[in-house]
Every structure is written in C-alpha cells, then in structure tokens.
Amino acid sequence: MQSLHKLNELRVPFIRDGITSRGNVDPKLINTTKVLKDQAILEVGCGGGILTEALARLNANVTGVDLGEDVIITAREHLEIHSPDLKNNVTYKIEPIEVHAKTKLNHYDAVVCSEVLEHIDDKAGFLTHCVNTLKPGGSIFITTMNKTIPLWIGGILLAENVFGIAPKNTHHWNKLASPLDVQRILSALGCQTVLTNGFTYNVCRRRWKWINSNVMCYALQAIKIE
C-alpha cells in the first residue's frame, strides 16, 4: 500500500501535465493547486482512493469506480474522516466499468487506469468501455507493468517473494501487456498515443522514479480523436 502512496509522486504530475498540455484548463490556474478545476475525471479501479483524492486536491471532479465493496467503504471512510474538504469533488461507486459506461458515454475529460490493466483478462473489452466514457479530445492515462523478463524477475519474483513489496501471486505473467499491445488496442478504439514514459521502483530508497526505458513499468497517455 505504501508503494501506491509513493507512486502518486509520479502519476499525479503525469496526469496533471497531460491534461494541461491539451489546453483544456484555465491558463490562470496553471501552477496553482486548482489547476484541474472543472475537469471531470474517472478513475477505474480506484481501490481505497489514494489517487482519487490526490487528483481531487487539484480541484478536479473525480469519480472512482471499483468492484470491491470493501475498498470503496474504506475510500469513503477515509474521505469522510481525513479529507472532508474534498467531499464535493469526489464520488465513489461500487460498479463495473461496463455498467458505468452505459450512462456516462462521452462524459469525462480524462479517464485514469492506474495499476489496473495488469489484472484484467479482456484488455480490449475493458479499454473499450473506458474509452466510451471519454469525451472526444479527452485523455486516457494508464500506468501498468510491461511484459518483459526484467519485470518478471524484479517486479514479480523479487518484489513479491523476497522484498514483500506486494503480496505473493498479486501479478501474473499472462496478464501483462507491452506498450505496443496497449497502443494497438487504443488505436483500434480511435485513440492516439501521445506519450509513453518508463518508470521503476527503487527498493533501497523505497521510491518510484522515471527512467529512460519502459522495460519495467510504463505510463501512457492517449487522446480520443474527435
């Protein structure tokens, strides 16, 4: 869990800068804590709301959906107790994306799938529903693991069985996807990938960092073509 909190140091600026680069925010709000004012964001697989609340702190209106009733209860409790000032900016729903998409077609300025895709069997079906909720010109942001031998050794074998960064059997090789695989799916859905950055976890410093290779993990932004 602590590693996900630390990951916010990379993914929040990545999402913030990706949205602002599209020119969809008030220029007066750039470099302020309200930079994402009036931006409607959907986080799919929001878990306990670690990223959801962080985006809401930039004044975005964030909806978090997840299949897990327990994690949504945790997210709502945390919001109520620790972040009551964000209650008007955050909505949590126990709902699969395919159900949510039926009533939210072309609705969101951005869709975020962070550390989720590596757990999905039908990635094309999942991403179809995500893209369907996105406005034309909006961005989908994905962070996930690459399907490489170095990732399997460092991100699964060592991380889960030696260092205990994640519980054993959290991740499985056959569910991983390369950036190219994801880009192909998104392209077929009418989305153009505009940015892919590699990142990894430094075990000694217990921090995530950007690297010049996507051999381990990657963050991707794609635009839904109008």
XYZ file of C-alpha atoms in Angstrom:
226
model
C 0.000 0.000 0.000
C 2.819 2.392 0.862
C 4.273 1.922 -2.626
C 0.994 3.169 -4.144
C 1.136 6.290 -1.991
C 4.692 6.844 -3.222
C 3.607 6.300 -6.828
C 1.484 9.450 -6.570
C 4.748 11.385 -6.771
C 4.958 10.313 -10.428
C 1.413 9.679 -11.583
C -0.259 12.842 -10.258
C 2.118 15.201 -12.135
C 1.940 12.917 -15.182
C -1.855 13.199 -15.288
C -1.898 16.894 -14.376
C 0.620 17.837 -17.046
C -1.044 15.604 -19.620
C -4.368 17.341 -19.117
C -2.929 20.854 -19.064
C -0.890 20.180 -22.208
C -4.155 19.810 -24.115
C -5.057 23.417 -23.361
C -8.287 22.427 -21.645
C -7.686 24.298 -18.388
C -7.863 27.946 -17.408
C -4.375 29.409 -18.063
C -4.714 31.473 -14.884
C -4.808 28.251 -12.854
C -1.572 26.786 -14.220
C 0.923 26.247 -11.372
C -1.811 26.529 -8.751
C -3.468 23.889 -6.579
C -6.705 24.441 -8.531
C -5.224 23.664 -11.921
C -7.774 20.914 -12.724
C -10.842 22.971 -11.806
C -13.978 21.758 -13.625
C -12.165 18.753 -15.119
C -14.315 15.609 -14.881
C -12.082 12.594 -14.259
C -12.982 8.923 -13.968
C -10.648 6.594 -12.103
C -11.361 2.978 -12.981
C -10.248 0.547 -10.278
C -9.827 3.315 -7.719
C -9.289 0.995 -4.745
C -9.068 2.943 -1.497
C -8.927 6.301 -3.257
C -5.218 7.071 -2.926
C -5.035 8.616 -6.402
C -8.658 9.772 -6.447
C -8.168 12.129 -3.522
C -4.843 13.398 -4.866
C -6.495 14.453 -8.137
C -9.399 15.998 -6.246
C -6.881 18.130 -4.343
C -6.105 19.768 -7.689
C -9.801 20.737 -7.786
C -10.866 18.093 -10.302
C -14.255 16.432 -10.004
C -13.286 12.783 -9.668
C -15.472 9.693 -9.836
C -13.866 6.494 -8.581
C -15.364 3.130 -9.520
C -14.301 -0.265 -8.246
C -15.753 -3.769 -7.994
C -14.645 -4.192 -4.393
C -17.216 -3.162 -1.830
C -14.624 -3.277 0.953
C -12.205 -0.890 -0.763
C -14.964 1.577 -1.629
C -16.107 1.535 2.006
C -12.507 2.243 3.017
C -12.264 5.061 0.461
C -15.493 6.665 1.658
C -14.444 6.429 5.295
C -11.067 7.995 4.554
C -12.740 10.812 2.648
C -15.182 11.441 5.486
C -12.607 11.401 8.269
C -9.386 12.672 6.724
C -10.443 14.735 3.692
C -13.908 16.194 4.331
C -12.906 19.283 2.357
C -12.887 17.114 -0.790
C -16.369 15.646 -0.407
C -17.821 17.896 -3.090
C -15.135 16.806 -5.533
C -15.215 13.032 -5.069
C -17.825 10.378 -5.813
C -17.254 6.667 -5.193
C -19.283 3.892 -6.788
C -19.253 0.107 -6.439
C -19.748 -0.508 -10.122
C -18.049 -2.289 -13.035
C -16.855 -0.060 -15.852
C -19.195 -1.728 -18.364
C -22.198 -0.660 -16.280
C -20.848 2.805 -15.583
C -20.159 3.392 -19.276
C -23.801 2.860 -20.223
C -24.869 6.099 -18.534
C -21.644 8.096 -18.993
C -20.934 7.998 -22.729
C -18.583 10.788 -23.877
C -18.772 12.273 -20.378
C -15.268 12.598 -18.887
C -12.370 14.891 -19.722
C -9.940 12.188 -18.580
C -10.038 8.515 -17.644
C -7.367 7.017 -15.398
C -6.486 3.310 -15.133
C -3.549 3.122 -12.752
C -2.105 -0.253 -11.730
C -5.252 -1.970 -13.007
C -4.611 -3.239 -16.535
C -2.199 -5.941 -15.313
C -5.112 -7.594 -13.512
C -7.512 -7.603 -16.489
C -8.037 -10.640 -18.747
C -10.013 -8.964 -21.553
C -7.987 -5.805 -22.040
C -9.670 -4.846 -25.320
C -13.132 -5.102 -23.789
C -12.081 -3.228 -20.669
C -10.454 -0.380 -22.593
C -13.437 -0.155 -24.937
C -15.694 0.710 -22.011
C -13.124 3.174 -20.638
C -12.800 4.985 -23.967
C -16.575 5.074 -24.393
C -16.858 7.253 -21.277
C -14.277 9.708 -22.621
C -15.175 12.934 -24.405
C -13.695 13.393 -27.886
C -10.381 15.141 -27.332
C -10.121 13.746 -23.815
C -7.197 11.730 -22.455
C -6.887 8.223 -21.104
C -3.974 7.673 -18.707
C -2.618 4.206 -17.977
C 0.148 3.066 -15.645
C 0.996 -0.618 -15.658
C 3.733 -3.238 -15.828
C 5.479 -4.165 -19.050
C 5.639 -7.764 -20.209
C 9.400 -8.307 -20.049
C 11.784 -10.740 -18.399
C 13.396 -7.975 -16.267
C 9.939 -7.022 -14.994
C 9.087 -10.617 -14.201
C 12.334 -11.030 -12.243
C 12.322 -7.675 -10.450
C 8.651 -6.736 -10.349
C 7.147 -10.131 -9.568
C 9.685 -12.744 -8.470
C 11.743 -10.471 -6.193
C 9.087 -7.882 -5.310
C 6.526 -10.447 -4.205
C 8.674 -13.294 -2.924
C 11.766 -11.583 -1.498
C 11.111 -7.920 -0.692
C 7.408 -8.222 0.120
C 6.512 -5.048 -1.795
C 3.318 -6.778 -2.910
C 1.623 -9.964 -1.660
C 2.533 -13.212 -3.422
C 0.534 -14.014 -6.562
C -0.637 -10.409 -6.962
C 0.609 -10.314 -10.546
C 0.733 -12.950 -13.273
C 2.855 -13.072 -16.410
C -0.011 -13.948 -18.753
C -1.935 -10.799 -17.770
C 0.875 -8.343 -18.509
C 0.836 -6.250 -21.676
C 3.513 -4.340 -23.542
C 3.078 -0.666 -24.505
C 2.743 -1.725 -28.126
C -0.074 -4.127 -27.279
C -1.947 -1.383 -25.428
C -1.316 1.182 -28.169
C -2.728 -1.187 -30.773
C -5.912 -1.663 -28.777
C -6.294 2.066 -28.202
C -5.621 2.840 -31.854
C -8.405 0.471 -32.875
C -10.670 2.386 -30.482
C -9.884 5.712 -32.130
C -7.224 6.904 -29.701
C -3.777 8.266 -30.499
C -0.961 7.614 -28.038
C 0.945 10.853 -27.431
C 3.267 9.932 -24.578
C 4.861 6.857 -23.016
C 7.256 7.150 -20.075
C 9.110 4.353 -18.310
C 9.411 4.096 -14.549
C 10.599 1.676 -11.888
C 10.748 1.200 -8.120
C 14.000 1.819 -6.255
C 13.937 -0.736 -3.446
C 16.801 0.849 -1.498
C 15.264 4.316 -1.473
C 11.692 2.999 -1.476
C 10.690 5.442 -4.170
C 9.443 5.325 -7.734
C 11.452 7.103 -10.401
C 11.231 7.858 -14.106
C 13.772 6.039 -16.277
C 14.767 6.219 -19.949
C 13.339 2.785 -20.671
C 9.919 1.176 -20.329
C 11.438 -2.243 -19.685
C 9.878 -2.352 -16.198
C 6.724 -0.216 -15.942
C 5.247 2.490 -18.121
C 2.863 5.415 -18.025
C 0.886 6.114 -21.181
C -1.358 8.936 -22.359
C -3.635 8.619 -25.370
C -6.107 11.088 -26.858
C -9.574 10.146 -28.092
C -9.653 11.583 -31.587
C -12.572 13.926 -32.206
